[in-house]
Coordinates of C-alpha atoms in Angstrom, one line a residue:
Chain P
M1 CA 0.0 0.0 0.0
S2 CA 1.4 3.4 -0.9
S3 CA 1.9 5.9 1.9
A4 CA -0.6 8.4 0.5
L5 CA -3.2 5.7 0.6
R6 CA -2.2 4.8 4.1
I7 CA -2.7 8.4 5.2
R8 CA -6.1 8.5 3.6
G9 CA -7.1 5.3 5.1
F10 CA -6.1 6.5 8.6
I11 CA -7.9 9.8 8.2
A12 CA -11.0 8.0 7.1
I13 CA -11.0 5.6 10.0
G14 CA -10.2 8.4 12.4
L15 CA -13.0 10.7 11.3
L16 CA -15.8 8.8 9.7
P17 CA -17.2 6.9 12.7
A18 CA -17.4 10.0 14.9
L19 CA -18.7 12.1 12.0
A20 CA -21.3 9.5 11.1
L21 CA -22.5 9.1 14.7
F22 CA -22.7 12.9 15.2
V23 CA -24.5 13.6 11.9
F24 CA -27.0 10.7 12.4
F25 CA -28.0 11.6 16.0
V26 CA -27.7 15.4 15.9
I27 CA -28.1 16.8 12.4
V28 CA -30.3 14.3 10.7
P29 CA -33.1 14.3 13.3
I30 CA -33.3 18.1 13.2
L31 CA -33.6 18.2 9.4
W32 CA -36.0 15.3 9.5
S33 CA -38.3 16.9 12.1
S34 CA -38.5 20.2 10.2
Y35 CA -40.0 18.0 7.4
Y36 CA -42.4 16.1 9.8
G37 CA -43.6 19.5 10.8
F38 CA -45.6 19.7 7.6
F39 CA -47.7 16.6 8.5
D40 CA -50.5 15.8 10.8
W41 CA -49.2 12.7 12.5
K42 CA -49.9 10.8 15.7
G43 CA -46.7 8.9 15.8
I44 CA -48.2 5.8 14.3
G45 CA -50.4 5.3 11.2
A46 CA -50.8 7.5 8.2
M47 CA -49.2 10.9 7.9
K48 CA -51.3 13.6 6.3
F49 CA -49.6 16.5 4.5
I50 CA -51.1 19.8 5.9
G51 CA -48.5 22.3 4.6
L52 CA -47.7 25.1 6.9
D53 CA -50.7 24.5 9.3
N54 CA -48.5 23.3 12.2
Y55 CA -46.1 26.1 11.9
K56 CA -49.0 28.6 11.7
E57 CA -50.5 27.1 14.8
V58 CA -47.3 27.3 16.8
V59 CA -46.9 31.0 15.9
Q60 CA -50.5 31.7 16.8
D61 CA -50.5 29.8 20.1
R62 CA -50.4 32.2 23.0
L63 CA -49.1 29.4 25.2
F64 CA -46.0 29.1 23.0
W65 CA -45.2 32.8 23.4
H66 CA -46.0 32.5 27.1
S67 CA -43.4 29.7 27.3
F68 CA -41.0 31.8 25.3
K69 CA -41.5 34.7 27.8
N70 CA -40.7 32.3 30.7
N71 CA -37.5 31.4 28.9
L72 CA -36.7 35.1 28.7
L73 CA -37.5 35.5 32.4
I74 CA -34.9 32.8 33.2
V75 CA -32.4 34.7 31.1
A76 CA -33.2 37.8 33.1
A77 CA -32.9 36.0 36.4
S78 CA -29.5 34.7 35.2
V79 CA -28.2 38.0 33.9
F80 CA -29.4 40.0 37.0
G81 CA -29.0 37.1 39.5
Q82 CA -26.1 34.8 38.8
V83 CA -23.8 37.2 37.1
P84 CA -23.8 40.0 39.7
I85 CA -23.6 37.5 42.6
A86 CA -20.8 35.6 40.9
L87 CA -19.0 38.9 40.1
L88 CA -19.2 40.1 43.7
L89 CA -18.1 36.8 45.1
S90 CA -15.2 36.6 42.6
L91 CA -13.8 40.0 43.9
V92 CA -13.6 38.7 47.4
L93 CA -12.5 35.1 46.6
L94 CA -9.6 36.1 44.4
K95 CA -6.8 34.7 46.5
N96 CA -5.9 31.0 46.3
G97 CA -5.9 30.3 50.1
W98 CA -7.5 27.3 51.6
F99 CA -10.5 29.3 52.9
Q100 CA -11.2 30.9 49.5
K101 CA -10.8 27.4 47.8
F102 CA -13.2 25.9 50.3
I103 CA -15.9 28.6 49.8
R104 CA -15.5 28.3 46.0
A105 CA -15.8 24.5 46.1
S106 CA -19.0 24.8 48.3
I107 CA -20.6 27.3 46.0
F108 CA -19.8 25.1 43.0
M109 CA -21.1 21.9 44.6
P110 CA -24.8 22.0 43.4
M111 CA -23.5 21.8 39.8
V112 CA -22.5 18.1 40.2
L113 CA -25.9 17.1 41.4
S114 CA -28.5 15.6 39.1
S115 CA -31.2 18.1 38.2
V116 CA -33.8 15.5 39.4
V117 CA -32.3 15.5 42.9
V118 CA -32.1 19.3 42.9
G119 CA -35.7 19.5 41.7
I120 CA -37.1 17.1 44.3
I121 CA -35.1 18.8 47.1
W122 CA -36.4 22.2 46.2
G123 CA -39.9 20.8 45.7
Y124 CA -39.7 19.7 49.4
I125 CA -38.3 23.1 50.4
Y126 CA -41.3 24.8 48.8
H127 CA -43.9 22.2 49.8
P128 CA -47.0 24.0 51.2
Q129 CA -47.5 21.6 54.1
I130 CA -44.2 19.9 54.9
G131 CA -41.9 22.4 53.2
I132 CA -39.1 23.9 55.3
L133 CA -39.5 27.4 53.8
N134 CA -43.0 27.8 55.2
F135 CA -41.9 26.1 58.4
L136 CA -39.1 28.6 58.7
L137 CA -41.5 31.5 58.1
D138 CA -43.8 30.1 60.8
S139 CA -41.2 29.9 63.4
L140 CA -40.0 33.4 62.6
G141 CA -43.6 34.7 63.1
L142 CA -44.0 35.6 59.5
E143 CA -47.1 33.5 58.8
S144 CA -48.4 36.1 56.4
W145 CA -45.4 35.5 54.1
K146 CA -46.3 31.9 53.7
M147 CA -47.3 31.0 50.2
Q148 CA -48.2 28.1 47.9
W149 CA -44.8 28.6 46.3
L150 CA -45.1 26.2 43.4
S151 CA -48.9 25.9 43.1
D152 CA -49.8 29.6 42.9
P153 CA -49.4 30.6 39.3
A154 CA -48.5 34.2 40.4
V155 CA -45.4 33.2 42.2
S156 CA -44.4 29.8 40.8
M157 CA -42.1 31.1 38.1
Y158 CA -40.3 33.3 40.5
A159 CA -40.0 30.4 43.0
I160 CA -38.3 28.4 40.2
M161 CA -35.7 31.1 39.6
V162 CA -34.2 30.7 43.1
P163 CA -32.9 27.1 42.6
I164 CA -31.8 28.1 39.0
I165 CA -29.6 30.9 40.4
W166 CA -28.5 28.7 43.4
L167 CA -27.4 26.0 41.0
N168 CA -25.5 28.1 38.5
V169 CA -23.4 30.7 40.4
G170 CA -20.4 28.3 40.5
P171 CA -19.2 28.3 36.8
Y172 CA -19.6 32.0 36.5
L173 CA -17.7 32.5 39.7
I174 CA -14.8 30.4 38.4
M175 CA -14.9 32.2 35.0
F176 CA -14.7 35.6 36.7
I177 CA -11.9 34.6 39.1
A178 CA -9.8 33.2 36.2
A179 CA -10.4 36.5 34.3
L180 CA -9.5 38.7 37.3
Q181 CA -6.4 36.6 38.0
N182 CA -5.3 37.1 34.4
I183 CA -5.0 40.9 34.9
P184 CA -1.3 41.5 34.8
S185 CA 0.1 42.6 38.2
E186 CA 1.9 45.6 36.5
I187 CA -1.4 47.2 35.8
D188 CA -2.4 46.8 39.5
D189 CA 1.0 48.3 40.6
A190 CA 0.6 51.2 38.2
A191 CA -2.9 51.9 39.5
N192 CA -1.6 51.8 43.1
I193 CA 1.2 54.3 42.2
D194 CA -1.4 56.6 40.6
G195 CA -3.3 56.5 43.9
A196 CA -6.3 54.5 42.6
R197 CA -8.1 52.7 45.5
G198 CA -11.1 50.4 46.1
S199 CA -14.1 51.3 44.1
R200 CA -12.1 53.5 41.7
K201 CA -9.8 50.6 40.9
L202 CA -12.8 48.3 40.5
F203 CA -14.7 50.5 38.0
S204 CA -11.8 52.0 36.1
I205 CA -9.5 49.0 35.8
K206 CA -10.9 45.6 37.0
L207 CA -14.3 45.7 35.3
P208 CA -13.1 47.1 31.9
M209 CA -10.3 44.4 32.0
I210 CA -12.8 41.6 32.4
W211 CA -15.6 43.1 30.3
D212 CA -15.1 40.4 27.6
T213 CA -15.6 37.7 30.1
I214 CA -18.8 39.4 31.4
K215 CA -20.1 39.5 27.8
V216 CA -19.4 35.7 27.4
A217 CA -21.3 35.2 30.7
V218 CA -24.3 37.0 29.4
V219 CA -24.3 35.0 26.2
L220 CA -24.1 31.8 28.3
C221 CA -27.1 32.9 30.3
I222 CA -29.1 33.0 27.1
S223 CA -28.1 29.6 25.9
G224 CA -28.3 28.2 29.4
S225 CA -31.9 29.3 29.8
L226 CA -32.9 26.6 27.4
K227 CA -31.5 23.9 29.7
A228 CA -33.9 24.4 32.6
F229 CA -36.3 21.7 31.2
D230 CA -35.3 19.0 33.8
L231 CA -35.9 21.2 36.8
I232 CA -39.2 22.5 35.6
Y233 CA -40.4 19.0 34.7
V234 CA -39.5 17.6 38.1
M235 CA -40.8 20.6 40.1
T236 CA -44.0 21.7 38.4
G237 CA -44.3 19.8 35.0
G238 CA -45.0 23.2 33.5
G239 CA -48.0 23.9 35.7
P240 CA -50.0 25.1 37.5
A241 CA -52.1 26.3 34.6
N242 CA -49.0 26.3 32.4
S243 CA -47.6 29.2 34.4
T244 CA -44.1 27.7 34.4
E245 CA -44.1 26.2 30.9
L246 CA -40.8 26.6 29.0
L247 CA -40.3 26.1 25.3
A248 CA -38.9 22.6 25.9
S249 CA -41.7 21.6 28.3
Y250 CA -44.3 23.0 25.9
M251 CA -42.8 20.8 23.2
Y252 CA -42.7 17.8 25.4
N253 CA -46.3 18.2 26.7
N254 CA -47.6 18.8 23.2
T255 CA -45.9 15.7 21.8
F256 CA -45.9 13.0 24.3
S257 CA -49.0 13.8 26.3
I258 CA -51.4 14.2 23.4
Y259 CA -49.5 12.3 20.6
R260 CA -49.1 15.1 18.1
F261 CA -45.7 14.2 16.6
G262 CA -46.2 16.5 13.6
Y263 CA -46.9 19.4 15.8
G264 CA -44.1 18.6 18.2
S265 CA -41.7 18.4 15.3
A266 CA -42.8 21.9 14.1
V267 CA -42.3 23.2 17.7
S268 CA -38.8 21.7 17.8
T269 CA -37.9 23.4 14.6
M270 CA -39.2 26.7 15.9
I271 CA -37.2 26.4 19.1
I272 CA -34.0 25.7 17.2
I273 CA -34.6 28.7 15.0
I274 CA -35.4 30.9 17.9
S275 CA -32.3 29.8 19.9
L276 CA -30.0 30.2 16.9
V277 CA -31.3 33.7 16.3
L278 CA -31.0 34.6 20.0
V279 CA -27.4 33.3 20.4
A280 CA -26.3 34.7 17.1
G281 CA -28.0 38.0 17.8
S282 CA -26.5 38.3 21.3
Q283 CA -23.1 37.5 20.0
Y284 CA -23.5 40.1 17.3
L285 CA -24.7 42.8 19.8
M286 CA -21.8 42.0 22.2
K287 CA -19.2 42.3 19.4
S288 CA -20.5 45.6 18.0
K289 CA -20.8 47.3 21.4
K290 CA -17.1 48.0 21.8
Chain L
M1 CA -9.9 54.4 56.5
T2 CA -8.9 56.9 59.0
T3 CA -8.9 60.6 58.3
P4 CA -5.6 62.3 57.5
S5 CA -6.0 64.9 60.4
I6 CA -6.0 62.2 63.0
S7 CA -3.1 60.3 61.5
A8 CA -1.1 63.5 61.5
V9 CA -1.6 63.8 65.3
H10 CA -1.2 60.2 66.3
P11 CA 0.6 58.4 63.5
A12 CA 1.3 55.3 65.5
S13 CA -2.1 54.7 67.1
S14 CA -4.0 55.4 63.9
A15 CA -2.0 52.8 62.1
G16 CA -3.0 50.3 64.8
A17 CA -6.7 51.3 64.4
G18 CA -6.5 51.0 60.7
A19 CA -5.1 47.5 60.9
G20 CA -7.8 46.8 63.5
T21 CA -10.7 47.9 61.3
R22 CA -9.2 46.1 58.4
K23 CA -9.0 42.9 60.4
L24 CA -12.6 43.4 61.6
K25 CA -13.7 44.0 58.0
G26 CA -11.9 40.9 57.0
G27 CA -13.5 38.9 59.8
I28 CA -17.0 40.1 58.8
L29 CA -16.3 39.3 55.2
S30 CA -15.1 35.8 56.1
L31 CA -18.1 35.2 58.3
G32 CA -20.4 36.4 55.5
L33 CA -18.8 34.1 53.0
T34 CA -19.0 31.2 55.3
V35 CA -22.7 31.8 55.9
Y36 CA -23.2 32.1 52.1
A37 CA -21.4 28.8 51.6
L38 CA -23.4 27.1 54.3
V39 CA -26.7 28.3 52.9
T40 CA -25.5 27.0 49.5
L41 CA -24.6 23.6 51.0
Y42 CA -27.7 23.5 53.3
P43 CA -30.1 21.7 50.9
L44 CA -27.6 18.9 50.5
I45 CA -26.8 18.7 54.3
W46 CA -30.6 18.7 54.9
L47 CA -30.9 15.8 52.4
F48 CA -28.4 13.7 54.1
I49 CA -29.7 14.4 57.6
S50 CA -33.4 13.9 56.6
A51 CA -32.5 10.5 55.1
F52 CA -31.9 9.3 58.7
K53 CA -35.2 10.5 60.2
T54 CA -38.6 9.0 60.7
N55 CA -41.4 10.6 58.8
E56 CA -42.8 12.2 62.0
E57 CA -39.4 13.9 62.6
F58 CA -39.3 15.0 59.0
Y59 CA -42.6 16.9 59.5
S60 CA -42.3 18.2 63.0
R61 CA -38.6 19.1 63.3
P62 CA -37.4 19.6 59.7
F63 CA -34.3 21.5 60.9
G64 CA -33.4 19.2 63.8
L65 CA -31.3 16.1 64.1
P66 CA -32.9 12.7 64.3
D67 CA -33.3 11.1 67.7
V68 CA -32.1 7.8 66.3
W69 CA -30.0 7.7 63.2
N70 CA -31.9 5.1 61.1
W71 CA -29.4 3.6 58.8
S72 CA -32.1 1.1 57.8
N73 CA -33.7 3.9 55.8
Y74 CA -30.9 3.5 53.2
A75 CA -31.2 -0.3 53.1
R76 CA -35.0 0.0 52.7
A77 CA -34.8 2.7 50.0
W78 CA -32.2 0.6 48.1
E79 CA -34.6 -2.3 48.1
V80 CA -38.0 -0.5 47.6
A81 CA -36.8 1.8 44.9
D82 CA -34.9 -1.1 43.2
M83 CA -31.8 1.0 43.1
G84 CA -29.5 -1.9 42.4
T85 CA -31.0 -2.1 38.9
A86 CA -30.9 1.6 38.4
F87 CA -27.3 1.9 39.6
M88 CA -26.3 -1.0 37.3
N89 CA -28.0 0.7 34.3
S90 CA -26.5 4.1 35.0
A91 CA -23.0 2.5 35.4
I92 CA -23.3 0.5 32.1
V93 CA -24.6 3.4 30.1
T94 CA -22.2 6.0 31.6
L95 CA -19.1 3.8 31.3
L96 CA -19.8 2.6 27.7
A97 CA -20.6 6.1 26.5
L98 CA -17.6 7.5 28.3
A99 CA -15.3 4.9 26.6
I100 CA -16.7 5.6 23.1
T101 CA -16.5 9.4 23.7
L102 CA -12.9 9.3 24.8
I103 CA -11.7 7.0 22.0
M104 CA -13.6 8.6 19.1
G105 CA -12.9 12.1 20.4
A106 CA -9.2 11.6 20.8
L107 CA -8.8 9.9 17.5
C108 CA -10.8 12.6 15.7
A109 CA -8.8 15.3 17.5
Y110 CA -5.5 13.6 16.4
V111 CA -6.6 13.6 12.8
I112 CA -7.8 17.2 12.8
S113 CA -4.8 18.4 14.7
R114 CA -2.1 16.6 12.7
F115 CA -3.3 15.9 9.2
Q116 CA -4.2 18.1 6.2
F117 CA -7.1 16.9 4.1
R118 CA -9.9 18.3 1.9
G119 CA -13.1 19.2 3.7
K120 CA -11.3 19.8 7.1
L121 CA -13.1 23.1 7.6
L122 CA -16.4 21.5 6.7
V123 CA -15.9 18.8 9.3
M124 CA -15.0 21.3 12.0
G125 CA -17.9 23.5 11.1
T126 CA -20.3 20.6 11.3
F127 CA -19.1 19.8 14.8
M128 CA -19.2 23.4 15.8
L129 CA -22.8 23.6 14.7
G130 CA -23.6 20.8 17.1
M131 CA -22.6 23.0 20.0
L132 CA -25.1 25.7 19.1
I133 CA -28.1 23.3 19.1
P134 CA -30.0 23.3 22.4
I135 CA -30.1 19.7 23.5
H136 CA -33.7 19.7 24.7
S137 CA -35.1 20.9 21.4
T138 CA -34.0 17.6 19.9
L139 CA -36.0 15.3 22.2
V140 CA -38.9 14.9 19.7
P141 CA -36.8 14.6 16.6
L142 CA -34.5 12.0 18.3
F143 CA -37.5 10.1 19.6
I144 CA -39.0 9.8 16.1
L145 CA -35.6 8.8 14.6
M146 CA -34.9 6.1 17.2
N147 CA -38.5 4.8 16.9
K148 CA -37.8 4.4 13.1
V149 CA -34.5 2.5 13.6
D150 CA -36.1 0.6 16.5
I151 CA -33.6 1.2 19.3
L152 CA -35.9 2.9 21.8
N153 CA -35.7 1.1 25.2
T154 CA -32.2 -0.2 24.7
Y155 CA -28.9 0.9 26.2
A156 CA -28.0 2.2 22.7
A157 CA -30.8 4.7 22.9
L158 CA -28.9 6.5 25.6
I159 CA -25.2 5.7 24.8
L160 CA -25.3 6.8 21.1
P161 CA -27.0 10.2 21.5
Y162 CA -24.9 11.0 24.7
T163 CA -21.8 10.3 22.7
A164 CA -23.0 12.2 19.7
F165 CA -23.8 15.4 21.7
E166 CA -20.6 15.2 23.7
L167 CA -18.2 14.6 20.7
P168 CA -17.9 18.3 19.6
I169 CA -16.7 19.5 23.0
A170 CA -14.4 16.4 23.4
I171 CA -12.9 17.1 20.0
F172 CA -12.4 20.8 20.5
V173 CA -10.8 20.4 23.9
C174 CA -8.4 17.7 22.6
V175 CA -7.5 19.5 19.4
A176 CA -6.7 22.7 21.3
Y177 CA -4.4 20.6 23.6
M178 CA -2.8 18.6 20.8
N179 CA -2.0 21.7 18.8
T180 CA 0.4 22.7 21.5
F181 CA 2.6 19.6 21.0
P182 CA 5.8 20.2 18.9
K183 CA 5.9 18.4 15.5
E184 CA 9.3 16.9 16.3
I185 CA 8.0 14.3 18.6
E186 CA 6.1 12.6 15.9
E187 CA 8.9 12.9 13.4
A188 CA 11.1 11.1 15.9
A189 CA 8.5 8.3 16.2
M190 CA 8.1 8.1 12.4
I191 CA 11.9 7.5 12.1
D192 CA 11.6 4.8 14.7
G193 CA 9.1 3.1 12.4
S194 CA 5.9 3.7 14.3
G195 CA 2.8 3.9 12.1
Y196 CA 0.0 6.4 12.7
W197 CA -1.7 4.0 15.1
G198 CA 1.5 3.6 17.0
I199 CA 2.0 7.3 17.3
F200 CA -1.6 7.8 18.4
L201 CA -1.6 5.0 21.0
R202 CA 1.9 5.3 22.4
M203 CA 2.4 9.1 22.1
M204 CA -0.7 11.2 21.5
L205 CA -3.0 9.4 24.0
P206 CA -0.6 9.5 27.0
L207 CA 0.5 13.1 26.3
S208 CA -3.2 14.2 26.1
L209 CA -4.2 12.7 29.4
P210 CA -4.9 16.1 31.1
A211 CA -7.3 17.1 28.2
L212 CA -8.8 13.6 28.3
A213 CA -9.3 14.0 32.0
T214 CA -11.3 17.2 31.6
V215 CA -13.4 15.7 28.8
G216 CA -13.9 12.5 30.9
I217 CA -15.1 14.3 34.0
L218 CA -17.5 16.5 32.1
A219 CA -18.9 13.6 30.2
F220 CA -19.2 11.4 33.3
L221 CA -21.2 14.0 35.1
R222 CA -23.5 14.7 32.1
Y223 CA -24.1 11.0 31.5
W224 CA -24.6 10.0 35.1
N225 CA -27.0 12.9 35.8
D226 CA -28.9 13.0 32.5
F227 CA -32.6 13.0 32.9
S228 CA -34.4 14.2 29.8
F229 CA -33.0 11.6 27.3
A230 CA -33.7 8.7 29.8
L231 CA -37.2 10.2 30.3
V232 CA -38.1 10.2 26.6
F233 CA -36.2 7.2 25.3
I234 CA -36.6 4.6 28.1
S235 CA -39.8 3.3 29.4
D236 CA -38.8 -0.3 30.2
P237 CA -38.5 -0.5 34.1
K238 CA -35.6 -2.9 33.7
L239 CA -33.5 -0.2 31.8
K240 CA -34.2 2.8 33.9
T241 CA -31.2 4.9 35.0
L242 CA -30.9 6.5 38.4
P243 CA -32.3 10.0 37.7
L244 CA -35.3 8.5 35.9
S245 CA -36.1 5.9 38.6
L246 CA -35.7 8.5 41.3
S247 CA -38.2 10.8 39.7
I248 CA -40.7 7.9 39.4
F249 CA -40.0 6.8 43.0
A250 CA -40.5 10.3 44.3
T251 CA -43.9 10.6 42.6
G252 CA -45.0 7.1 43.6
Y253 CA -43.9 7.2 47.2
S254 CA -44.7 10.9 47.5
T255 CA -45.6 10.6 51.2
D256 CA -42.7 8.5 52.3
Y257 CA -40.3 11.3 52.5
K258 CA -37.6 9.6 54.4
L259 CA -37.3 6.8 51.8
T260 CA -37.2 9.3 48.9
M261 CA -34.5 11.3 50.7
A262 CA -32.5 8.2 51.4
A263 CA -32.7 7.1 47.8
M264 CA -31.6 10.5 46.6
A265 CA -28.7 10.5 49.1
L266 CA -27.5 7.2 47.8
A267 CA -27.8 8.4 44.2
V268 CA -25.7 11.5 44.7
I269 CA -22.8 9.7 46.6
P270 CA -20.8 8.8 43.4
T271 CA -20.8 12.3 42.0
I272 CA -20.1 13.9 45.3
L273 CA -17.2 11.5 45.9
A274 CA -15.8 12.3 42.4
Y275 CA -16.2 16.0 43.2
L276 CA -14.4 15.7 46.6
V277 CA -11.4 13.9 45.0
L278 CA -11.2 16.0 41.8
Q279 CA -12.8 19.3 42.7
E280 CA -10.3 21.6 40.9
Q281 CA -10.5 19.6 37.7
V282 CA -14.3 19.4 38.0
M283 CA -14.7 23.1 38.4
K284 CA -12.3 23.9 35.6
G285 CA -13.8 21.3 33.3
M286 CA -17.4 22.2 33.9
T287 CA -16.6 25.9 33.4
A288 CA -14.8 25.2 30.2
G289 CA -17.7 22.9 29.2
A290 CA -20.2 25.7 29.8
V291 CA -18.2 28.2 27.8
K292 CA -17.6 25.9 24.8
G293 CA -20.8 23.9 24.9

């Protein structure tokens, strides 16, 4: 065998299995489902071509847009919750001492838990009768603050945001600490010589120096908001009265609970389009705002 | 900060006071941070303590310690929730998917990092695209696809999509790492008569261990903790993984809180142990995974 052939053979063996697996399980289903979106189909039996009807129904369904709004609420909770908390903590946890490492490791801990476990634990915390949150309010004499945290549509979405923030501070904290530690020490020395102190140093030097990292964090909040499906499924299932429905749970409930696979496929396609637009758009905005 | 006028009068004493307030401030800050960390850890601590309680204690004294530490809760939860099966399924699926991910990812990364070929940019672009697709939006399409090829309710229904979705990040982490190796090391191996497989197995793999460790930790946690794929692709009770069987158990035994707590405590022990041993790598790996995936 010639050496050119051997190289080719090796490249093919190295690439093709991985590429085939990836294309078959990630790319093909997406393309396929955008096609199924044109059919009325119960998952078994005949498929009836109905043109754009499914897609029209998605766009006109108020519940779909309500779910989308909930996704945006999670983005907001992440941008205004996780990011500032992580940023504040990173400023005081910058040193690499054992105490700082211990606090960082504790804050990161929830990330390694299964979202099912997180969801069930927080479900118990919020539980109207046995929940420790209402128990705590009772023992503090704050009975009037007690609520049906997860079963009152007016508060359920906000109640869900707390575990989401609790869960996700860790990686942002690590990102910000890495960025702050990357600021060259000469810059800090120069600032000290110029007499810059505390808050002045923070706003004129530290924040501008890690601005790019903060931008990355905001983009992450957007793509991360689409991952909250597990938590919602375990804690509320999208209820009560669809108040905590997310795009992914909307798709799940509209496909597997009522066997509308054509419609579910159309929703899936819409979610992918929306998220690509959101991620691309946010990255574009972040780049142009220099 | 003390005012300059005072420091002009009593330089020595003011310096002492400044250090004192700084120490006090530092103390308050440390205390605040400790409280914050404990609040973060509390749900988990609560989980492990509650798992030892009786149901009465769970209702009446949720913050207290149990009178008797009931180790039997764990044994009963293990039995009632059929956790042996779930642990076995999770272990099989996680280990197989992990092995395939590491082998395919490393091999692909070696080819991309070291060889020139037509369509290289296209291949990399395809994998890049995969990182932009939100994983949950593919639940319905994947279900339909797996139904067509008839692999729903098999281990493959989890192993193959886990691997497929993890490959892009595995490849990009490994490529970035392998690109830092100097070309000379392979040339030396070539002269020694090692083929490409020899170079890959005896040189690239061992040298890439740090990158593979990052990829491996990240993949282990994702596979072990995955819920949504198992929920949609597995309905056979014999094949249920831990998160799936926990969610079913919690719904079914919704009033036997101590058992649910004990079952959950058992289920999180492997990931917590892994975290305690490898926390620095886990934190770095998961942060890198979040940024890139």
